[in-house]
mmCIF file of C-alpha atoms in Angstrom:
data_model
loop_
_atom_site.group_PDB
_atom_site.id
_atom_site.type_symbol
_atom_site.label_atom_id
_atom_site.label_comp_id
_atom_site.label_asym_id
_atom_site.label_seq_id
_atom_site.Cartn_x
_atom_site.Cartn_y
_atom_site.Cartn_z
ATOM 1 C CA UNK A 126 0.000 0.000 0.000
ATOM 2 C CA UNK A 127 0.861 3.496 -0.629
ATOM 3 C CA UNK A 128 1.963 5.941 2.087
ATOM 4 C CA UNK A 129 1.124 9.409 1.427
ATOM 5 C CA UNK A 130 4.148 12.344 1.354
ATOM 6 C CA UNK A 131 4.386 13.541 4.000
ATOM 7 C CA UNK A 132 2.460 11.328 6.625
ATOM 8 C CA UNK A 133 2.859 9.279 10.216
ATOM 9 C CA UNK A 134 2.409 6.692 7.980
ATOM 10 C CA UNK A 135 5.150 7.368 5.351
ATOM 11 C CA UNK A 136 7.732 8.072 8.455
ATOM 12 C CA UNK A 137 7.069 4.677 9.920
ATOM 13 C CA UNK A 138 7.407 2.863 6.902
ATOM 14 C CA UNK A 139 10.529 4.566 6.187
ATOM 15 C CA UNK A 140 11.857 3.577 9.730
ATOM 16 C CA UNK A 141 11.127 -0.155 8.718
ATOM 17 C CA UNK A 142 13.102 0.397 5.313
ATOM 18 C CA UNK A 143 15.783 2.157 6.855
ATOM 19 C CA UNK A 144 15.920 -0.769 9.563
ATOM 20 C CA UNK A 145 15.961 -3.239 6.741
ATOM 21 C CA UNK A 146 18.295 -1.656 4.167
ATOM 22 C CA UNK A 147 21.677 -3.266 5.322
ATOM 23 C CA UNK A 148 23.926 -0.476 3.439
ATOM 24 C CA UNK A 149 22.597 1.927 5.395
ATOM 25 C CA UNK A 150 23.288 -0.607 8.796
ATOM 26 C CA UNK A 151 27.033 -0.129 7.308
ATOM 27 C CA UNK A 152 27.317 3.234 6.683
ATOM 28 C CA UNK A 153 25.729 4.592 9.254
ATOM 29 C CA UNK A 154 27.168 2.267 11.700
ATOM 30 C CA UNK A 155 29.808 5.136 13.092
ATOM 31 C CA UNK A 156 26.590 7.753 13.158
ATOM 32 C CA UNK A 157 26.338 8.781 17.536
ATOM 33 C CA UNK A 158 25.445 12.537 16.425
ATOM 34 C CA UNK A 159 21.664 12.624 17.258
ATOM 35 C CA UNK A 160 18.226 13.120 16.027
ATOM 36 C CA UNK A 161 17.939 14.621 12.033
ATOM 37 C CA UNK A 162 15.082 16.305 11.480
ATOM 38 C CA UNK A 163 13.987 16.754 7.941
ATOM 39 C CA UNK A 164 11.424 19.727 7.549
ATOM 40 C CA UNK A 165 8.697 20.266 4.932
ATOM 41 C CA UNK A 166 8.072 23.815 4.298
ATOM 42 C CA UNK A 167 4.502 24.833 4.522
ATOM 43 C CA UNK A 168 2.534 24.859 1.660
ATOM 44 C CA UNK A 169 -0.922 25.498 1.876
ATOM 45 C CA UNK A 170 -1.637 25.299 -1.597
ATOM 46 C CA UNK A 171 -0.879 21.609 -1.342
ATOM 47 C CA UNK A 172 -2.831 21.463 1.973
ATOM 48 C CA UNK A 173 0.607 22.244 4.103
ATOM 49 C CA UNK A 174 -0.707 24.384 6.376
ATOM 50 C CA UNK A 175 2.415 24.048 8.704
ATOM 51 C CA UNK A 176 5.788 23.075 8.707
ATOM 52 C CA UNK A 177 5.857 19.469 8.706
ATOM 53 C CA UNK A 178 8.835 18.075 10.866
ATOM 54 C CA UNK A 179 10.201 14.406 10.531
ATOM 55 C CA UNK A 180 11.881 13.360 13.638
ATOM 56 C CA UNK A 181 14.576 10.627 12.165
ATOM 57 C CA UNK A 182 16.694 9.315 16.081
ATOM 58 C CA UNK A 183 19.592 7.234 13.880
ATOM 59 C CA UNK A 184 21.946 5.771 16.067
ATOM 60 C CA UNK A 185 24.793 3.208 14.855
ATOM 61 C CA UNK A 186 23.035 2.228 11.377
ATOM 62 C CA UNK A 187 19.640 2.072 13.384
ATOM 63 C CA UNK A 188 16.353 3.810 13.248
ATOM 64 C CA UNK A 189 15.372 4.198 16.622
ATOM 65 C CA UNK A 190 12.554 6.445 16.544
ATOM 66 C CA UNK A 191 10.513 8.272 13.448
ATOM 67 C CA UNK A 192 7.474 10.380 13.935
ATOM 68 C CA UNK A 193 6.279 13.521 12.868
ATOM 69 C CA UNK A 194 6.868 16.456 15.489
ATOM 70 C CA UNK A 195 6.112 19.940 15.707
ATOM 71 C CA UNK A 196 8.522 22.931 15.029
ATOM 72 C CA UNK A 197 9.319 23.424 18.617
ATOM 73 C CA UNK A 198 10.240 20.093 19.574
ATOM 74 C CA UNK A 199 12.188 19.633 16.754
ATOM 75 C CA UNK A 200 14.040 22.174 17.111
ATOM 76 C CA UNK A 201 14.620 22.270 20.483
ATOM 77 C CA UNK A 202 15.298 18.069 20.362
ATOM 78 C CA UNK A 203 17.124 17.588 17.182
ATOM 79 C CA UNK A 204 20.625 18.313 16.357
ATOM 80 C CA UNK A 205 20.399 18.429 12.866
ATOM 81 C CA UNK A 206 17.232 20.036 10.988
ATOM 82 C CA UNK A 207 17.651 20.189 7.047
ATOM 83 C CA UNK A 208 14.734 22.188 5.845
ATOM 84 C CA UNK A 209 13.544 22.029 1.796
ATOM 85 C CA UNK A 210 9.987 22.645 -0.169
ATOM 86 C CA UNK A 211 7.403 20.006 -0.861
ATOM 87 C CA UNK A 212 9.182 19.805 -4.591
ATOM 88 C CA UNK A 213 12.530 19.404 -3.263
ATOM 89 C CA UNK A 214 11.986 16.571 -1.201
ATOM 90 C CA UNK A 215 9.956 15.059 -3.933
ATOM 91 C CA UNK A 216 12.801 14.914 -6.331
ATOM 92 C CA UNK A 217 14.879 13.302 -3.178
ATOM 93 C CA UNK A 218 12.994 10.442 -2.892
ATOM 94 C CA UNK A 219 12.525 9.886 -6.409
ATOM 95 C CA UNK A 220 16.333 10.073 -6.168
ATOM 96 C CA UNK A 221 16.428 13.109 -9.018
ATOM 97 C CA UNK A 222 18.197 14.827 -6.046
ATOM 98 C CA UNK A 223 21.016 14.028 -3.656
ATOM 99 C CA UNK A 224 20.708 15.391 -0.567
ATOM 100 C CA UNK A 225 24.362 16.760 0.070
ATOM 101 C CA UNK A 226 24.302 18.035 -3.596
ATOM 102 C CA UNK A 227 20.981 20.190 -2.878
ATOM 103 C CA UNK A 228 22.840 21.727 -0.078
ATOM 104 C CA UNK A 229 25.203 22.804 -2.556
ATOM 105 C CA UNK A 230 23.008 24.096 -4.748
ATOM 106 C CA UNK A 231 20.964 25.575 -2.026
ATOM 107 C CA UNK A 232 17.744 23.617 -2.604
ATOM 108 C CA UNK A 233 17.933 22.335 0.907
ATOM 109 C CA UNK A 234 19.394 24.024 3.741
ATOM 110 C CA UNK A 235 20.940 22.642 6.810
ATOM 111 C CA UNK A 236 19.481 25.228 9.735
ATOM 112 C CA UNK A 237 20.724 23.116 12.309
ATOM 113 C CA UNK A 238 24.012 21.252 13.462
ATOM 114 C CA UNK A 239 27.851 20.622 12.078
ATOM 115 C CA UNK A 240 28.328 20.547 8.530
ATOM 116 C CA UNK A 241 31.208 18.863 8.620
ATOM 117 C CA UNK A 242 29.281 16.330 10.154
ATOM 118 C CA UNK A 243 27.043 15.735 7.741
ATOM 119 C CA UNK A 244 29.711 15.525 5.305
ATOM 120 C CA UNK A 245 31.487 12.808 6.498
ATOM 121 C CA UNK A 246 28.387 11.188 6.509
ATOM 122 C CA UNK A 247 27.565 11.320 2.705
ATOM 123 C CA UNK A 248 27.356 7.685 2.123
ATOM 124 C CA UNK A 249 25.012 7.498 5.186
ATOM 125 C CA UNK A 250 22.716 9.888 3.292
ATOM 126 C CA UNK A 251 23.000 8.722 -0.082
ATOM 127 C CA UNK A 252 21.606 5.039 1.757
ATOM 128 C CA UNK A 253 18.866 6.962 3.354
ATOM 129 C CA UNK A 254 17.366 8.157 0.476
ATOM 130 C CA UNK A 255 17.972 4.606 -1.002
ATOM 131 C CA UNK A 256 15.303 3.458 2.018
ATOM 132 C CA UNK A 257 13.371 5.913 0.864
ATOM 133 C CA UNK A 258 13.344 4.755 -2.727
ATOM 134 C CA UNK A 259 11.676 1.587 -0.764
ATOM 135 C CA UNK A 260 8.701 3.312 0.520
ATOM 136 C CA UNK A 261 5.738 3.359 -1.743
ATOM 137 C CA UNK A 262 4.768 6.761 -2.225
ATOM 138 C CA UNK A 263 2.328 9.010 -3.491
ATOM 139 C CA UNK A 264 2.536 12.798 -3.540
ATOM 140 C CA UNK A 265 0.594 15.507 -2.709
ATOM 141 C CA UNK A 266 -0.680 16.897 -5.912
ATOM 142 C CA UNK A 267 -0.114 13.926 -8.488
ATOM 143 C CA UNK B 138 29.596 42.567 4.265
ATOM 144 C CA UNK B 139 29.148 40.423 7.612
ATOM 145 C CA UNK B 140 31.766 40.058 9.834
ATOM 146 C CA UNK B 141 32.084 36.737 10.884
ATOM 147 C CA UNK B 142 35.310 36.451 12.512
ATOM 148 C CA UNK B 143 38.345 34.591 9.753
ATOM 149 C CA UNK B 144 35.460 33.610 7.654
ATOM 150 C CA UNK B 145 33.605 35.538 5.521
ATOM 151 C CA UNK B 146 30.865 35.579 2.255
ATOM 152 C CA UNK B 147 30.638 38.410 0.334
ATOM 153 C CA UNK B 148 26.760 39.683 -0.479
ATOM 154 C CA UNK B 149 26.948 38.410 -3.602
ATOM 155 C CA UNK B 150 27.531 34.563 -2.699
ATOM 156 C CA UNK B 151 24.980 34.596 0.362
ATOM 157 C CA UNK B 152 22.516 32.866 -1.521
ATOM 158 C CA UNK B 153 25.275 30.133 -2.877
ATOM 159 C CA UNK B 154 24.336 27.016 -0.966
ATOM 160 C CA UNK B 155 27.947 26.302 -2.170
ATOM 161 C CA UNK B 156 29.484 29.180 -0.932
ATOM 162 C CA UNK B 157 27.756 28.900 2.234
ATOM 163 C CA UNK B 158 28.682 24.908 2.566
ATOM 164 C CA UNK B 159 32.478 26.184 2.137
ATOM 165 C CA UNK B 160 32.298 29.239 4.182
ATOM 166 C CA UNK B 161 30.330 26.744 6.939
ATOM 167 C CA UNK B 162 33.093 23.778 6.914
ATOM 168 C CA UNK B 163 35.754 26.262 7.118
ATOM 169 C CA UNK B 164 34.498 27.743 9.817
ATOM 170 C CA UNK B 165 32.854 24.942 11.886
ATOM 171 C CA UNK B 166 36.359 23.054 11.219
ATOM 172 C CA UNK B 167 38.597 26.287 12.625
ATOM 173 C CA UNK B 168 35.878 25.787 16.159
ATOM 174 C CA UNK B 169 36.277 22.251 16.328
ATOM 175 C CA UNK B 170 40.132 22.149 15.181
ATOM 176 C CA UNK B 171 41.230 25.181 16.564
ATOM 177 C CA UNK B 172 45.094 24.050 15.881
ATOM 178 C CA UNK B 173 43.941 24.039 12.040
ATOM 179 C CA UNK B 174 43.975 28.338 12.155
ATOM 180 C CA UNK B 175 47.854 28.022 11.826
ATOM 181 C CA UNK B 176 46.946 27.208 8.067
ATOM 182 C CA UNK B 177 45.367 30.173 7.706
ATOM 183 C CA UNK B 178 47.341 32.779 8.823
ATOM 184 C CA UNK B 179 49.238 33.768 6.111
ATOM 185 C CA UNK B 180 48.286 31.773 3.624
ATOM 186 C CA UNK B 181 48.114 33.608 0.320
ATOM 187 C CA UNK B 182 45.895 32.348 -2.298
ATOM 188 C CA UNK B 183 42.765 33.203 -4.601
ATOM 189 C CA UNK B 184 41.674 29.475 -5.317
ATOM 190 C CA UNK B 185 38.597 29.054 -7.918
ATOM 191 C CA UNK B 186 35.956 25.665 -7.931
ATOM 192 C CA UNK B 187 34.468 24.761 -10.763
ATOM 193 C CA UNK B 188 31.785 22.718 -9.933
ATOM 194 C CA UNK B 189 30.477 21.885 -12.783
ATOM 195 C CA UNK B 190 27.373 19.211 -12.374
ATOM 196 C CA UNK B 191 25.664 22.157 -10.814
ATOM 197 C CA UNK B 192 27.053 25.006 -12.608
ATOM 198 C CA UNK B 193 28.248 26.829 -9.870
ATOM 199 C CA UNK B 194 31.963 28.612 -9.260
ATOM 200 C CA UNK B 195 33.207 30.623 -6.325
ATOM 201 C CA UNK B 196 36.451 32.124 -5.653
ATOM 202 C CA UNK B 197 38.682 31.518 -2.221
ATOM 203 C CA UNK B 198 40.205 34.564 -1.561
ATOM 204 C CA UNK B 199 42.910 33.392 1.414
ATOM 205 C CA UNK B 200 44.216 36.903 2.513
ATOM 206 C CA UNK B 201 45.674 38.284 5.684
ATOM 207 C CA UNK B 202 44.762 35.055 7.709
ATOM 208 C CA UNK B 203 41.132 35.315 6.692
ATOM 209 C CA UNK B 204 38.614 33.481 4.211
ATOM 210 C CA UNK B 205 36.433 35.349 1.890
ATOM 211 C CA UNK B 206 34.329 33.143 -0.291
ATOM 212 C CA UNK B 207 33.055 35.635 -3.316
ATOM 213 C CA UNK B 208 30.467 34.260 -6.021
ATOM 214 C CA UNK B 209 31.709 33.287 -9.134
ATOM 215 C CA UNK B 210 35.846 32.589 -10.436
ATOM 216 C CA UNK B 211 37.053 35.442 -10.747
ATOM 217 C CA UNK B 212 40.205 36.236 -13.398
ATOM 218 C CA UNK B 213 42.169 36.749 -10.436
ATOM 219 C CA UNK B 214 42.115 33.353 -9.017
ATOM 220 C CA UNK B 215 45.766 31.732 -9.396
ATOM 221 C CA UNK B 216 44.782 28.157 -9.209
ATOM 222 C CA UNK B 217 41.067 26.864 -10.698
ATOM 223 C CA UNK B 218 39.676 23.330 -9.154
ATOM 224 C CA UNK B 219 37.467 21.724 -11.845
ATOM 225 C CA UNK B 220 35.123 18.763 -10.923
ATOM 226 C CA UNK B 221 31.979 17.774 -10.329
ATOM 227 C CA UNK B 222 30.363 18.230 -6.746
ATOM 228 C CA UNK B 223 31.313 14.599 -5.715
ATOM 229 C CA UNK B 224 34.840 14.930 -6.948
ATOM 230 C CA UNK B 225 34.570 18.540 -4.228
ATOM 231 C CA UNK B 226 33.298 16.374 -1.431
ATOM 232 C CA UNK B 227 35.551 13.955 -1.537
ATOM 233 C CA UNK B 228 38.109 16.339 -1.016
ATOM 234 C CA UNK B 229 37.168 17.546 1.762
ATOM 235 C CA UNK B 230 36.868 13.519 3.142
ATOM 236 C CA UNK B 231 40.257 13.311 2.367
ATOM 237 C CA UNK B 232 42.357 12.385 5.731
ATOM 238 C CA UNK B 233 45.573 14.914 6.244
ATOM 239 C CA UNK B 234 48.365 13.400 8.013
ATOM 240 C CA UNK B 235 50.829 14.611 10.375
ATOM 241 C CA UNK B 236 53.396 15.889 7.589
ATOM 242 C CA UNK B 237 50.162 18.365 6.313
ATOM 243 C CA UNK B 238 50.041 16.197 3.174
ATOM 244 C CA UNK B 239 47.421 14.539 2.494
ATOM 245 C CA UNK B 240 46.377 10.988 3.111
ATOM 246 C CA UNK B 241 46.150 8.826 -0.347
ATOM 247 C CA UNK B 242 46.566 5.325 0.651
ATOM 248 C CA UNK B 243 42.989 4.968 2.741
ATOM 249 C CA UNK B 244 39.409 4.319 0.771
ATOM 250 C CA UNK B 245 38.839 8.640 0.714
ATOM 251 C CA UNK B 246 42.829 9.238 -0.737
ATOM 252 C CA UNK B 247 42.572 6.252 -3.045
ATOM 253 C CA UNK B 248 39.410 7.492 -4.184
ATOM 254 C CA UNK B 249 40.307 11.599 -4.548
ATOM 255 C CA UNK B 250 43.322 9.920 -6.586
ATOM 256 C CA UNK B 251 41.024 7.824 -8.986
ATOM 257 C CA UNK B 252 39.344 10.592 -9.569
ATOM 258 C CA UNK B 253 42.739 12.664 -10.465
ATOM 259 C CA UNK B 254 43.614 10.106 -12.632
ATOM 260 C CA UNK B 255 40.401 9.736 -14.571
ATOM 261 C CA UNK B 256 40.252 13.439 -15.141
ATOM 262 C CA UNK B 257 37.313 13.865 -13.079
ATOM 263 C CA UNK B 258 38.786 16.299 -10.937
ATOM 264 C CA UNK B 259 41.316 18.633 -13.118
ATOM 265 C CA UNK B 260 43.290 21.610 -11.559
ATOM 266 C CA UNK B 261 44.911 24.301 -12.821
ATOM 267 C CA UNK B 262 47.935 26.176 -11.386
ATOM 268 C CA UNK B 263 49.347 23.432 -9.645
ATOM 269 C CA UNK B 264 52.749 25.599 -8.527
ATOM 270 C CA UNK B 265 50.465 26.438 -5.634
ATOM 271 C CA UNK B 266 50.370 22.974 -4.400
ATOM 272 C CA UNK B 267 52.530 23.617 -1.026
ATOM 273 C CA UNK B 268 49.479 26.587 -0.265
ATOM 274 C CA UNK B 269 46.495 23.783 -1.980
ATOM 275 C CA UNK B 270 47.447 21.536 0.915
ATOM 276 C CA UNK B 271 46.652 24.033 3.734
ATOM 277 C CA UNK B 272 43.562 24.642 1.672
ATOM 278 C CA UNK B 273 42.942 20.793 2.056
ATOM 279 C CA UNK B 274 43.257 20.732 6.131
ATOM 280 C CA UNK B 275 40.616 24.040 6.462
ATOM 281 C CA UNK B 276 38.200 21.609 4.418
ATOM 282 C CA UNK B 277 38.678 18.554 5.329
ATOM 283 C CA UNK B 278 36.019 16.834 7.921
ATOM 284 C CA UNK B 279 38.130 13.626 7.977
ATOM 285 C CA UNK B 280 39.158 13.216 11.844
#
């Protein structure tokens, strides 16, 4: 079954295919930084009224914990918060965009934690998005 | 322009996510390496990057022990990195070792050197090398 983008639904299923994507066990194995938060902009055109926050606790090449969470709690709990539009993280997990390379390009902005971190973590985030690849998806607005 | 201590971006590249991802590892690397500001001071270089997957260039200006990261290469710039944005990360992944040169016999040096080799990362200049590798240990996350 489909999850919708973004959803409590979609964020647990993308837990499970983190869990079970054993390239991502590898690379993220060395990961002890803390929660990343990825943040949908609002949209209400798409019916985004708010910010949508997904609350990702990695630790050692597991998901601990996904769930969607509200602004403040994400950013008072999360040590990394990487912020992009509704398009932008569409064209992530369709994999037309790598996450470290829309930083560059300043499609997605890291507004919280070490970017050197991150960084040396590239791998790590390249299998993320390959979990998310996993998760059947439908978007807002298709 | 904003003050912000060695490292700055110049109004013009604020809205660079590249310029800001340099100016940021610079920086966040000078906090957490503090011993690292020794290849600052006094280094003297105007270093371009190419990147060229997502058309954007920026120049490293390295002058009077400070960074300023301007928009675009300009005709100034003595030495011109050329590579994709991969090729530009994994130079900053690249380990340096104690001598300041940098590490080429681990998975990230092998790699960087692959890439070298296959022309995939090209570089212009290269009688600045000595001042590229203090370039190398402000960038590089590697611990």
């Amino acid at each position: 079954m489909a999850h919708k983008f973004p959803s409590a639904e979609w964020v647990a299923a993308f837990k499970d295919a983190v869990n079970g994507n054993p390239a991502y066990k590898a690379s993220g194995r060395e990961w002890t930084h803390g929660v990343i938060t990825l943040v949908v902009s609002a949209n209400p055109g798409l019916g985004l009224a708010e910010d949508t926050c997904m609350w990702l606790d990695l630790h050692q090449g597991v998901c601990r914990e996904a769930k969607i969470v509200g602004r403040t709690e994400a950013d008072k709990g999360s040590a990394f918060i990487i912020v992009g539009d509704y398009a932008r993280w569409k064209q992530v997990i369709r994999k037309e965009l790598e996450p470290i390379k829309g930083l560059m390009q300043g499609k997605l902005k890291l507004a919280k934690g070490q970017l050197p971190v991150i960084v040396r973590f590239v791998q790590a985030a390249r299998d993320l998005v390959e979990s998310a690849t996993m998760v059947p998806t439908t978007f807002l607005g298709d | 322009m904003a003050d912000e201590g060695p490292v700055r971006i110049t109004p013009g590249a604020e809205e660079s996510g590249l310029a800001n991802m340099v100016a940021d590892l610079v920086r966040q690397n000078l906090e957490a390496h503090p011993e690292r500001s020794s290849a600052l001071a006094g280094l003297d270089l105007w270093l371009g990057i190419d990147a060229t997957d997502v058309e954007l260039g920026l120049t490293l200006v390295f002058e009077g022990g400070r960074l300023t990261v301007v928009d675009g290469i300009l005709p100034r710039a003595e030495v011109v990195v050329t590579a994709t944005s991969d090729a530009i990360l994994d130079m900053s992944l690249v380990r340096i070792g104690r001598s300041g040169l940098p590490v080429l016999w681990d998975t990230a040096g092998r790699r960087l050197a692959g890439r070298f080799l296959r022309g995939e990362l090209r570089m212009s200049g290269v009688g600045a090398a000595g001042r590229l590798m203090r370039v190398m240990r402000l960038l590089s996350v590697a611990e």
